[in-house]
Amino acid sequence: MEQESRLAGMQRPGGRTARVREAVLAATQDELVERGFHGLAMDQVAARAGVGKTTVYRRWGSPAGLVADLMTELAEQSSPHADTGSAEADLRANAASVLGAVTDRRLGATFQAVIAAATCEEEAAAALRAFYGRRVAEWARSVERAVERGELPEGTDAAEVVRAVSAPLYYRLLVTKEPVDEDVAARSALQALAAARAGAFVRPAPAVASSAERGRSTSVRVQNVTTADQGSEMRG
Amino acid sequence: MEQESRLAGMQRPGGRTARVREAVLAATQDELVERGFHGLAMDQVAARAGVGKTTVYRRWGSPAGLVADLMTELAEQSSPHADTGSAEADLRANAASVLGAVTDRRLGATFQAVIAAATCEEEAAAALRAFYGRRVAEWARSVERAVERGELPEGTDAAEVVRAVSAPLYYRLLVTKEPVDEDVAARSALQALAAARAGAFVRPAPAVASSAERGRSTSVRVQNVTTADQGSEMRG
DNA sequence: CGCCAAACGGGACTCCTGTTCCATTAGCGC
DNA sequence: GCGCTAATGGAACAGGAGTCCCGTTTGGCG
C-alpha cells in the first residue's frame, strides 16, 4: 500500500499535516457514530473535517483505511489493566473493560466499524489484530501472576484465558447480535475462570517436553476429536 | 422490505421463478468464494446466473439481500447433531461441526459473507440470528440430556454451553483472524465442558429459586463486579 | 527573509452501481 | 390449448464514488 508509507513516515509531519490528520480522524469517528461503517463516505468525512476530498483519498484511500488508522491510533493509547491480586477480580475487570469498549457510544461505533472493515480489508484486519494482540498481552500478565500464586494450574495459557473472557462477548456482539451487558460480561469472566481452574487452558505438552507437571494439574489432553467418551479427561 | 414479501410468499413459485432463484443463489455462492462479500456485484451475479440484472435487483435488492437469502436457505437444511450419550463427545462433535462449516471452502465463504453483511444490514443480521438460534437449540438438547444424566450440574443453561463452544472459534475467525483447526475446536469444546462441570453455566437463581445444588459446584456465583476500575478502561 | 518541495484544494471527468420503462416470456387456471 | 397476469429481460438513464490535473498553500531550511 502506498498510503501506509505516508501514514507511517510522513516527510513533513509538522503543523498542517498533523492538523489535517487529527481533523479527519475526528470527523471519521463522528460519522461512524452517526451513520455506521457502511454509511461512511469519503466526501462526507472530508467535508466534515474541512479538508479537500482529494486529500482524504490520497492519504487513506478508502473508508477501511480511515477506520484502520483510527484503530491504530487507539492501539497506541495504552489502557490500564487491573492487577488486584485475585484472578476473579482481574478477569471481571477485564470483561468489564471489554464491555466498556463495545458499549461506549463512540468507541463502540469505532470497534464495530473496524470489525466490519476487517471482514473485507486486510489493512483493517491487521490493525485489529495488532490492537488485540497488545491488549491480550497486557491482561495476560495478571493471569500469569495468578498462576504464580497457585490460583490457577501450572502451565495455564494466560493469553488463552484472556481471550476466553472476551470471546463470548464478541460472539454475542457479532454473530448473535444479542445485547451485551454487565451480567453477560461477569458470567463470561466466571466461565473462563472456572475452565481455567479446571485446567482446561493448560497447554498440551509440546511433543516430548516436560510432562512432569501434568500429574499435578487437572490433566486436560487434546486428543482425537472423533470418537466418543474417552471418559478419562477433564476429571479432577 | 418489499423484497421479503416476494421471497416469502411468492405468488407464482412454479418452474421459472424457482429456477431463477436457484441459479442466482448458486451464482452468489460462486462469487463469494472467488471474490468475497465486498467483491459481490449484482451485475456479476446476474450474468453468472444467466438472468437479467433487473431481476436480481428486483428480488434481492442488494448484495446483503442475496447473502441473507442464502443463509435462510442454509438454515432450512437441518444438520445432523450428535447425541452420543456423553457430553464430551457431543460437545466435541459440535465444535467439529462448527469447524467444518467455517473451514469448508464454500460454506466458509458464505458464513464470512453473511457476517460481513450482518455488520451493516439488519436483514442479513436477522438471517444470521435465525440460523444460529436454530442450530444452538438443536445442539442444546444433547447438553440437556447430559444434565438429566447428572453429567452436568442441575440448572445448567444448555444453550449457553453450546454458544460457549463456538464463541472462541468465531472470535478467532472474526476478531483475531487466527487459523482455526481441529486442535482449537477440540480445546474449545473441552473448555466449555470444564466450565459447565464447574457450574459456571448454572443460571443465576431467579429471585427465590432452588439454590440448593449450588453447593455441589465449585462455588462460582455471579456477584457484583467487585473491585477495580470498571469505569474508564480502554482509554489512554 | 525567501526558496522549494511537499502537501493540500477545487473542479472536471470517468466509470460503475442501481433505477426506470416497457416489451416479452412463461406459469397457472380454465 | 388459450388467455391472463406475474415475472423476467434489455436498454436507456441518473447519481455518486473515485480519479486526475493543475494551481495554491505551507512549513522546513539555509
Coordinates of C-alpha atoms (C1' of nucleotides) in Angstrom, one line a residue:
Chain A
M1 CA 0.0 0.0 0.0
E2 CA 1.2 3.4 -0.9
Q3 CA -0.8 5.1 1.8
E4 CA 0.8 3.3 4.6
S5 CA 4.2 4.7 3.9
R6 CA 2.7 8.2 4.0
L7 CA 0.9 7.4 7.3
A8 CA 3.9 5.9 8.9
G9 CA 6.9 8.0 7.8
M10 CA 5.5 11.3 6.9
Q11 CA 8.0 13.6 5.4
R12 CA 6.5 16.8 6.6
P13 CA 4.8 15.9 9.9
G14 CA 4.7 19.5 11.1
G15 CA 1.7 21.7 11.6
R16 CA -0.7 21.3 8.8
T17 CA -0.4 17.6 8.0
A18 CA -0.9 16.7 11.7
R19 CA -3.8 19.0 11.9
V20 CA -5.4 17.5 8.8
R21 CA -5.0 14.0 10.2
E22 CA -6.5 14.9 13.5
A23 CA -9.4 16.6 11.9
V24 CA -10.1 13.8 9.5
L25 CA -9.9 11.1 12.2
A26 CA -12.2 13.0 14.5
A27 CA -14.7 13.5 11.6
T28 CA -14.4 9.8 10.8
Q29 CA -15.4 8.9 14.3
D30 CA -18.3 11.4 14.3
E31 CA -19.5 9.9 11.0
L32 CA -19.2 6.4 12.4
V33 CA -21.3 7.2 15.4
E34 CA -24.0 8.8 13.2
R35 CA -24.0 6.6 10.2
G36 CA -22.0 3.5 10.9
F37 CA -19.3 2.0 8.8
H38 CA -21.5 1.2 5.7
G39 CA -22.6 4.9 5.7
L40 CA -19.0 6.2 5.9
A41 CA -18.5 8.3 2.8
M42 CA -15.2 9.8 2.0
D43 CA -16.8 13.0 0.8
Q44 CA -18.7 13.5 4.0
V45 CA -15.6 12.9 6.1
A46 CA -13.7 15.4 4.0
A47 CA -16.4 18.0 4.2
R48 CA -16.9 17.5 7.9
A49 CA -13.2 17.7 8.6
G50 CA -13.0 20.8 6.4
V51 CA -10.4 19.4 4.1
G52 CA -10.4 18.5 0.4
K53 CA -11.8 15.2 -0.8
T54 CA -8.6 14.6 -2.7
T55 CA -6.6 14.8 0.4
V56 CA -8.6 12.1 2.1
Y57 CA -8.4 9.8 -0.8
R58 CA -4.7 10.4 -1.2
R59 CA -3.8 9.6 2.4
W60 CA -6.3 7.0 3.4
G61 CA -7.6 5.6 0.1
S62 CA -10.8 4.1 1.4
P63 CA -13.2 4.0 4.3
A64 CA -11.5 0.9 5.6
G65 CA -8.2 2.9 5.5
L66 CA -9.7 5.6 7.7
V67 CA -11.0 3.1 10.1
A68 CA -7.7 1.2 10.2
D69 CA -5.8 4.4 11.0
L70 CA -8.3 5.2 13.7
M71 CA -7.8 1.8 15.3
T72 CA -4.0 2.2 15.1
E73 CA -4.4 5.4 16.9
L74 CA -6.4 3.7 19.6
A75 CA -4.0 0.8 19.9
E76 CA -1.2 3.3 20.7
Q77 CA -3.1 4.5 23.7
S78 CA -2.2 2.1 26.5
S79 CA -5.1 1.1 28.7
P80 CA -4.8 0.5 32.4
H81 CA -5.2 -3.2 33.3
A82 CA -6.1 -4.4 36.7
D83 CA -3.9 -6.5 38.9
T84 CA -5.9 -6.8 42.1
G85 CA -4.2 -9.9 43.4
S86 CA -7.2 -12.1 42.7
A87 CA -7.8 -13.9 39.4
E88 CA -11.5 -13.5 39.7
A89 CA -11.4 -9.8 40.2
D90 CA -8.9 -9.3 37.4
L91 CA -10.9 -11.3 34.9
R92 CA -14.0 -9.5 35.9
A93 CA -12.2 -6.2 35.4
N94 CA -11.1 -7.5 32.0
A95 CA -14.6 -8.4 31.0
A96 CA -15.8 -5.0 32.2
S97 CA -13.2 -3.3 30.2
V98 CA -14.2 -5.1 27.0
L99 CA -17.8 -4.3 27.9
G100 CA -17.0 -0.7 28.3
A101 CA -15.2 -0.6 25.0
V102 CA -18.1 -2.0 23.0
T103 CA -20.8 -0.2 25.0
D104 CA -19.3 3.3 24.8
R105 CA -21.1 5.1 22.1
R106 CA -18.0 6.5 20.4
L107 CA -15.6 3.6 21.0
G108 CA -18.3 1.0 20.3
A109 CA -19.1 2.5 17.0
T110 CA -15.4 2.5 16.1
F111 CA -15.0 -1.1 17.1
Q112 CA -18.0 -2.2 15.2
A113 CA -16.7 -0.3 12.2
V114 CA -13.2 -1.8 12.4
I115 CA -14.6 -5.3 12.6
A116 CA -16.9 -4.6 9.7
A117 CA -13.9 -3.2 7.8
A118 CA -11.8 -6.2 8.8
T119 CA -14.2 -8.6 7.2
C120 CA -13.2 -7.2 3.8
E121 CA -10.0 -5.3 4.0
E122 CA -6.7 -6.8 5.1
E123 CA -5.4 -3.4 6.3
A124 CA -8.2 -3.1 8.8
A125 CA -7.8 -6.7 9.8
A126 CA -4.2 -6.1 10.6
A127 CA -4.9 -3.1 12.7
L128 CA -7.5 -5.1 14.6
R129 CA -5.1 -7.9 15.2
A130 CA -2.4 -5.5 16.4
F131 CA -4.8 -3.9 18.8
Y132 CA -6.0 -7.1 20.3
G133 CA -2.5 -8.6 20.4
R134 CA -1.5 -5.8 22.6
R135 CA -4.5 -5.8 24.9
V136 CA -4.4 -9.5 25.4
A137 CA -0.7 -9.5 26.2
E138 CA -1.4 -6.7 28.8
W139 CA -4.1 -8.6 30.6
A140 CA -2.4 -11.9 30.3
R141 CA 0.1 -10.7 32.9
S142 CA -2.5 -10.8 35.6
V143 CA -3.4 -14.3 34.7
E144 CA 0.3 -15.3 34.8
R145 CA 0.5 -13.9 38.3
A146 CA -2.5 -15.9 39.3
V147 CA -0.6 -19.0 38.1
E148 CA 2.4 -18.0 40.1
R149 CA 0.3 -17.6 43.2
G150 CA -1.1 -21.0 42.6
E151 CA -4.6 -19.8 42.0
L152 CA -4.6 -21.5 38.6
P153 CA -2.9 -24.7 37.4
E154 CA 0.7 -24.7 36.3
G155 CA 1.1 -24.4 32.5
T156 CA -2.1 -22.4 32.0
D157 CA -2.0 -20.5 28.8
A158 CA -2.6 -17.0 30.1
A159 CA -3.4 -15.4 26.7
E160 CA -5.9 -18.1 26.0
V161 CA -7.7 -17.4 29.3
V162 CA -7.9 -13.7 28.4
R163 CA -9.2 -14.4 25.0
A164 CA -11.8 -16.8 26.5
V165 CA -13.1 -13.9 28.6
S166 CA -13.9 -11.7 25.6
A167 CA -14.8 -14.4 23.1
P168 CA -18.4 -14.8 24.3
L169 CA -18.9 -11.1 24.3
Y170 CA -17.8 -10.7 20.7
Y171 CA -19.8 -13.7 19.8
R172 CA -22.9 -12.1 21.0
L173 CA -22.0 -8.7 19.5
L174 CA -21.1 -10.0 16.1
V175 CA -22.8 -13.3 15.5
T176 CA -26.0 -13.5 17.5
K177 CA -26.4 -9.7 18.0
E178 CA -27.7 -10.3 21.5
P179 CA -27.3 -7.4 23.9
V180 CA -24.1 -7.4 25.9
D181 CA -24.4 -6.1 29.5
E182 CA -22.6 -6.3 32.8
D183 CA -24.3 -9.6 33.6
V184 CA -23.1 -11.3 30.4
A185 CA -19.6 -9.8 31.0
A186 CA -19.4 -11.1 34.5
R187 CA -20.6 -14.5 33.6
S188 CA -18.1 -14.6 30.8
A189 CA -15.3 -13.9 33.2
L190 CA -16.5 -16.5 35.6
Q191 CA -16.8 -19.1 32.9
A192 CA -13.3 -18.5 31.8
L193 CA -12.1 -18.7 35.4
A194 CA -13.9 -21.9 36.1
A195 CA -12.5 -23.5 32.9
A196 CA -9.0 -22.2 33.9
R197 CA -9.3 -23.6 37.4
A198 CA -10.3 -26.9 36.0
G199 CA -7.1 -26.9 33.9
A200 CA -8.8 -26.5 30.5
F201 CA -6.3 -23.9 29.5
V202 CA -3.2 -25.9 30.3
R203 CA -1.1 -26.1 27.2
P204 CA -0.8 -29.6 25.7
A205 CA 2.7 -30.9 26.3
P206 CA 4.5 -30.0 23.1
A207 CA 5.8 -33.3 21.8
V208 CA 8.4 -34.6 24.2
A209 CA 8.5 -31.8 26.7
S210 CA 8.2 -31.8 30.4
S211 CA 5.1 -33.8 31.1
A212 CA 6.0 -33.7 34.7
E213 CA 3.7 -31.0 35.9
R214 CA 0.8 -32.7 34.3
G215 CA 0.1 -35.0 37.2
R216 CA -0.4 -32.0 39.3
S217 CA -2.8 -30.2 37.1
T218 CA -6.2 -31.5 36.2
S219 CA -4.9 -33.3 33.2
V220 CA -6.5 -32.0 30.1
R221 CA -5.3 -33.5 26.9
V222 CA -6.4 -32.8 23.4
Q223 CA -6.9 -36.0 21.6
N224 CA -8.7 -37.1 18.5
V225 CA -12.0 -35.3 18.1
T226 CA -13.7 -38.2 16.5
T227 CA -14.7 -40.9 18.9
A228 CA -16.9 -40.9 21.9
D229 CA -16.2 -40.5 25.5
Q230 CA -12.7 -41.5 26.3
G231 CA -14.0 -40.6 29.7
S232 CA -10.7 -40.0 31.3
E233 CA -10.1 -36.3 30.6
M234 CA -11.2 -33.4 32.4
R235 CA -11.7 -35.0 35.7
G236 CA -10.2 -33.7 38.8
Chain B
M1 CA -38.9 -4.6 3.0
E2 CA -40.7 -5.2 -0.2
Q3 CA -38.4 -7.9 -1.4
E4 CA -39.1 -10.1 1.6
S5 CA -42.7 -10.5 0.8
R6 CA -41.7 -11.7 -2.6
L7 CA -39.2 -14.1 -1.3
A8 CA -41.5 -15.5 1.3
G9 CA -44.9 -15.7 -0.3
M10 CA -44.2 -15.9 -3.9
Q11 CA -47.4 -15.8 -5.9
R12 CA -46.1 -17.9 -8.7
P13 CA -43.5 -20.2 -7.2
G14 CA -43.6 -22.7 -10.0
G15 CA -40.9 -23.6 -12.6
R16 CA -39.2 -20.5 -13.7
T17 CA -39.2 -18.4 -10.6
A18 CA -37.7 -21.3 -8.6
R19 CA -35.2 -21.9 -11.3
V20 CA -34.1 -18.3 -11.3
R21 CA -33.7 -18.3 -7.6
E22 CA -31.7 -21.4 -7.6
A23 CA -29.4 -20.2 -10.3
V24 CA -28.9 -16.8 -8.6
L25 CA -28.1 -18.3 -5.2
A26 CA -25.7 -20.7 -6.8
A27 CA -24.0 -17.9 -8.7
T28 CA -23.9 -15.9 -5.5
Q29 CA -22.1 -18.6 -3.7
D30 CA -19.6 -19.0 -6.5
E31 CA -18.9 -15.3 -6.5
L32 CA -18.5 -15.3 -2.7
V33 CA -15.9 -18.0 -3.0
E34 CA -14.0 -16.2 -5.7
R35 CA -14.3 -12.6 -4.6
G36 CA -15.7 -12.4 -1.1
F37 CA -18.6 -10.3 0.1
H38 CA -17.1 -6.9 -0.7
G39 CA -16.5 -8.1 -4.3
L40 CA -20.0 -9.3 -4.7
A41 CA -21.6 -7.3 -7.5
M42 CA -25.2 -7.6 -8.6
D43 CA -24.3 -7.5 -12.3
Q44 CA -21.8 -10.3 -12.0
V45 CA -24.2 -12.5 -10.1
A46 CA -26.9 -11.8 -12.7
A47 CA -24.6 -12.5 -15.6
R48 CA -23.2 -15.7 -14.0
A49 CA -26.7 -16.9 -13.2
G50 CA -27.8 -16.1 -16.7
V51 CA -30.6 -13.9 -15.6
G52 CA -31.3 -10.2 -16.1
K53 CA -29.7 -7.7 -13.8
T54 CA -33.1 -6.2 -13.2
T55 CA -34.5 -9.4 -11.8
V56 CA -31.7 -9.7 -9.3
Y57 CA -32.3 -6.1 -8.1
R58 CA -36.0 -6.6 -8.0
R59 CA -36.0 -9.7 -5.9
W60 CA -33.0 -9.3 -3.7
G61 CA -32.3 -5.6 -3.7
S62 CA -28.6 -5.7 -2.6
P63 CA -25.7 -8.0 -2.1
A64 CA -26.7 -8.3 1.6
G65 CA -30.1 -9.4 0.5
L66 CA -28.6 -12.1 -1.6
V67 CA -26.5 -13.3 1.2
A68 CA -29.3 -13.2 3.6
D69 CA -31.4 -15.4 1.4
L70 CA -28.6 -17.8 1.0
M71 CA -28.3 -18.0 4.8
T72 CA -32.0 -18.6 5.1
E73 CA -31.7 -21.4 2.6
L74 CA -28.9 -22.9 4.7
A75 CA -30.9 -22.6 7.9
E76 CA -33.7 -24.6 6.4
Q77 CA -31.4 -27.5 5.8
S78 CA -31.3 -29.3 9.1
S79 CA -27.9 -30.6 10.1
P80 CA -27.4 -33.8 12.0
H81 CA -26.4 -33.3 15.5
A82 CA -24.7 -35.8 17.6
D83 CA -26.2 -37.4 20.7
T84 CA -23.7 -40.0 21.7
G85 CA -24.6 -40.2 25.4
S86 CA -21.5 -38.4 26.5
A87 CA -21.4 -34.7 27.0
E88 CA -17.8 -34.6 26.0
A89 CA -18.3 -36.4 22.7
D90 CA -21.3 -34.3 21.9
L91 CA -19.5 -31.0 22.5
R92 CA -16.5 -32.2 20.6
A93 CA -18.9 -33.1 17.7
N94 CA -20.5 -29.7 18.0
A95 CA -17.1 -28.0 17.8
A96 CA -16.1 -30.2 14.9
S97 CA -19.4 -29.3 13.1
V98 CA -18.7 -25.5 13.5
L99 CA -15.2 -26.1 12.4
G100 CA -16.4 -27.9 9.3
A101 CA -18.8 -25.1 8.5
V102 CA -16.2 -22.4 8.6
T103 CA -13.4 -24.5 7.1
D104 CA -15.4 -25.7 4.1
R105 CA -14.4 -23.6 1.2
R106 CA -17.9 -22.9 0.0
L107 CA -19.7 -22.7 3.3
G108 CA -16.9 -20.8 5.0
A109 CA -17.0 -18.1 2.3
T110 CA -20.8 -17.9 2.8
F111 CA -20.5 -17.6 6.5
Q112 CA -17.9 -14.9 6.3
A113 CA -20.0 -13.1 3.9
V114 CA -23.2 -13.3 6.0
I115 CA -21.3 -12.0 9.0
A116 CA -19.8 -9.2 7.0
A117 CA -23.3 -8.4 5.6
A118 CA -24.7 -8.6 9.1
T119 CA -22.4 -5.8 10.3
C120 CA -24.3 -3.3 8.0
E121 CA -27.6 -4.8 7.1
E122 CA -30.3 -5.7 9.5
E123 CA -31.8 -8.2 7.0
A124 CA -28.6 -10.2 7.0
A125 CA -28.2 -10.0 10.7
A126 CA -31.7 -11.4 11.2
A127 CA -31.0 -14.3 8.9
L128 CA -27.8 -15.0 10.8
R129 CA -29.6 -14.9 14.2
A130 CA -32.3 -17.2 12.9
F131 CA -29.7 -19.6 11.7
Y132 CA -27.8 -19.7 14.9
G133 CA -30.9 -19.8 17.0
R134 CA -31.9 -23.0 15.3
R135 CA -28.5 -24.6 15.4
V136 CA -28.0 -23.8 19.1
A137 CA -31.4 -25.1 20.0
E138 CA -30.6 -28.4 18.2
W139 CA -27.3 -28.9 20.0
A140 CA -28.6 -27.7 23.3
R141 CA -30.7 -30.9 23.5
S142 CA -27.6 -33.0 24.0
V143 CA -26.5 -30.8 26.8
E144 CA -29.9 -31.0 28.4
R145 CA -29.6 -34.8 28.3
A146 CA -26.2 -34.6 29.9
V147 CA -27.8 -32.6 32.7
E148 CA -30.5 -35.2 33.1
R149 CA -27.9 -37.9 33.2
G150 CA -26.2 -36.0 36.0
E151 CA -23.1 -35.3 34.0
L152 CA -23.6 -31.6 34.4
P153 CA -25.0 -29.6 37.3
E154 CA -28.7 -29.1 37.6
G155 CA -29.9 -25.8 36.3
T156 CA -27.1 -25.5 33.6
D157 CA -28.1 -23.3 30.8
A158 CA -27.8 -25.6 27.9
A159 CA -27.9 -23.0 25.1
E160 CA -25.2 -21.1 26.9
V161 CA -22.9 -24.1 26.9
V162 CA -23.4 -24.6 23.2
R163 CA -22.7 -21.0 22.5
A164 CA -19.6 -21.2 24.6
V165 CA -18.3 -23.9 22.4
S166 CA -18.5 -21.9 19.2
A167 CA -17.6 -18.5 20.7
P168 CA -13.9 -18.9 20.7
L169 CA -13.9 -20.3 17.2
Y170 CA -15.7 -17.2 15.9
Y171 CA -13.6 -15.0 18.0
R172 CA -10.5 -16.3 16.2
L173 CA -12.2 -16.3 12.9
L174 CA -13.5 -12.7 13.1
V175 CA -11.5 -10.8 15.5
T176 CA -8.0 -12.1 15.8
K177 CA -8.0 -13.9 12.4
E178 CA -6.0 -16.7 13.8
P179 CA -6.3 -20.0 12.0
V180 CA -9.0 -22.3 13.3
D181 CA -8.2 -26.0 13.3
E182 CA -9.2 -29.3 14.9
D183 CA -7.0 -28.6 17.8
V184 CA -8.6 -25.2 18.6
A185 CA -12.0 -26.7 18.1
A186 CA -11.3 -29.6 20.5
R187 CA -9.9 -27.3 23.1
S188 CA -12.9 -25.1 22.8
A189 CA -15.2 -27.9 23.5
L190 CA -13.2 -29.1 26.5
Q191 CA -13.1 -25.6 27.9
A192 CA -16.8 -25.2 27.7
L193 CA -17.2 -28.6 29.2
A194 CA -14.9 -27.8 32.1
A195 CA -16.7 -24.6 32.8
A196 CA -20.1 -26.4 32.6
R197 CA -19.0 -29.1 35.0
A198 CA -17.8 -26.4 37.4
G199 CA -21.3 -25.0 37.3
A200 CA -20.3 -21.8 35.5
F201 CA -23.4 -22.1 33.3
V202 CA -25.9 -22.6 36.1
R203 CA -28.5 -19.9 35.7
P204 CA -28.4 -17.4 38.5
A205 CA -31.3 -18.3 40.8
P206 CA -34.2 -16.1 39.5
A207 CA -35.3 -14.4 42.7
V208 CA -36.2 -17.1 45.2
A209 CA -35.4 -20.4 43.4
S210 CA -33.6 -23.5 44.3
S211 CA -30.1 -22.5 45.2
A212 CA -29.6 -25.9 46.7
E213 CA -27.5 -27.5 44.0
R214 CA -25.1 -24.7 44.1
G215 CA -23.1 -26.1 47.0
R216 CA -22.1 -29.0 44.8
S217 CA -20.5 -26.9 42.2
T218 CA -17.1 -25.2 42.6
S219 CA -18.9 -22.2 44.0
V220 CA -18.9 -19.9 41.1
R221 CA -21.6 -17.3 41.6
V222 CA -22.4 -14.2 39.7
Q223 CA -21.9 -11.4 42.0
N224 CA -21.4 -7.7 41.7
V225 CA -18.4 -6.8 39.7
T226 CA -16.4 -6.2 42.7
T227 CA -13.1 -4.5 42.6
A228 CA -11.0 -2.4 40.3
D229 CA -11.6 0.1 37.6
Q230 CA -14.8 -0.6 35.7
G231 CA -15.1 2.9 34.6
S232 CA -12.8 4.4 32.0
E233 CA -10.9 1.4 30.6
M234 CA -9.7 1.2 27.1
R235 CA -8.8 4.7 27.3
G236 CA -5.5 6.4 27.2
Chain C
dC1 C1' 13.6 36.5 4.8
dG2 C1' 12.8 34.0 0.8
dC3 C1' 13.2 29.5 -1.9
dC4 C1' 11.4 25.0 -2.8
dA5 C1' 9.4 20.8 -2.3
dA6 C1' 5.7 18.6 0.0
dA7 C1' 1.2 18.7 0.9
dC8 C1' -3.4 20.5 0.1
dG9 C1' -7.7 22.0 -2.6
dG10 C1' -11.1 22.5 -6.3
dG11 C1' -13.3 21.1 -10.2
dA12 C1' -13.9 18.4 -14.2
dC13 C1' -14.1 13.8 -15.9
dT14 C1' -15.0 8.6 -15.9
dC15 C1' -16.9 4.6 -14.7
dC16 C1' -19.8 1.8 -12.2
dT17 C1' -23.9 0.9 -9.5
dG18 C1' -28.7 1.0 -9.2
dT19 C1' -33.3 2.6 -11.3
dT20 C1' -36.9 3.1 -14.6
dC21 C1' -39.7 1.9 -18.6
dC22 C1' -41.6 -1.1 -21.5
dA23 C1' -41.6 -5.2 -24.4
dT24 C1' -41.5 -10.2 -23.9
dT25 C1' -41.9 -14.7 -21.8
dA26 C1' -44.0 -18.3 -19.3
dG27 C1' -46.8 -20.3 -15.3
dC28 C1' -51.4 -21.3 -13.9
dG29 C1' -56.3 -21.9 -14.1
dC30 C1' -59.9 -22.8 -17.2
Chain D
dG1 C1' -54.9 -25.5 -25.9
dC2 C1' -55.8 -20.4 -24.5
dG3 C1' -55.8 -16.2 -22.3
dC4 C1' -54.4 -13.5 -18.3
dT5 C1' -51.1 -11.8 -15.4
dA6 C1' -46.9 -12.3 -12.8
dA7 C1' -42.3 -12.4 -13.7
dT8 C1' -38.4 -11.6 -16.5
dG9 C1' -35.1 -9.2 -19.7
dG10 C1' -33.0 -5.4 -22.2
dA11 C1' -31.7 -0.8 -22.8
dA12 C1' -31.5 3.8 -21.6
dC13 C1' -30.9 6.9 -17.8
dA14 C1' -29.4 9.1 -13.4
dG15 C1' -26.5 9.6 -9.5
dG16 C1' -22.4 9.2 -7.0
dA17 C1' -18.0 7.4 -5.8
dG18 C1' -13.3 7.7 -7.0
dT19 C1' -9.5 9.7 -10.2
dC20 C1' -6.9 13.2 -12.5
dC21 C1' -4.9 17.6 -13.4
dC22 C1' -3.1 21.5 -12.1
dG23 C1' -2.9 25.7 -9.4
dT24 C1' -2.3 27.2 -4.4
dT25 C1' -0.7 27.0 0.2
dT26 C1' 2.5 25.8 3.8
dG27 C1' 6.3 24.7 6.5
dG28 C1' 11.3 23.3 6.7
dC29 C1' 15.7 25.2 5.9
dG30 C1' 19.5 27.9 4.6

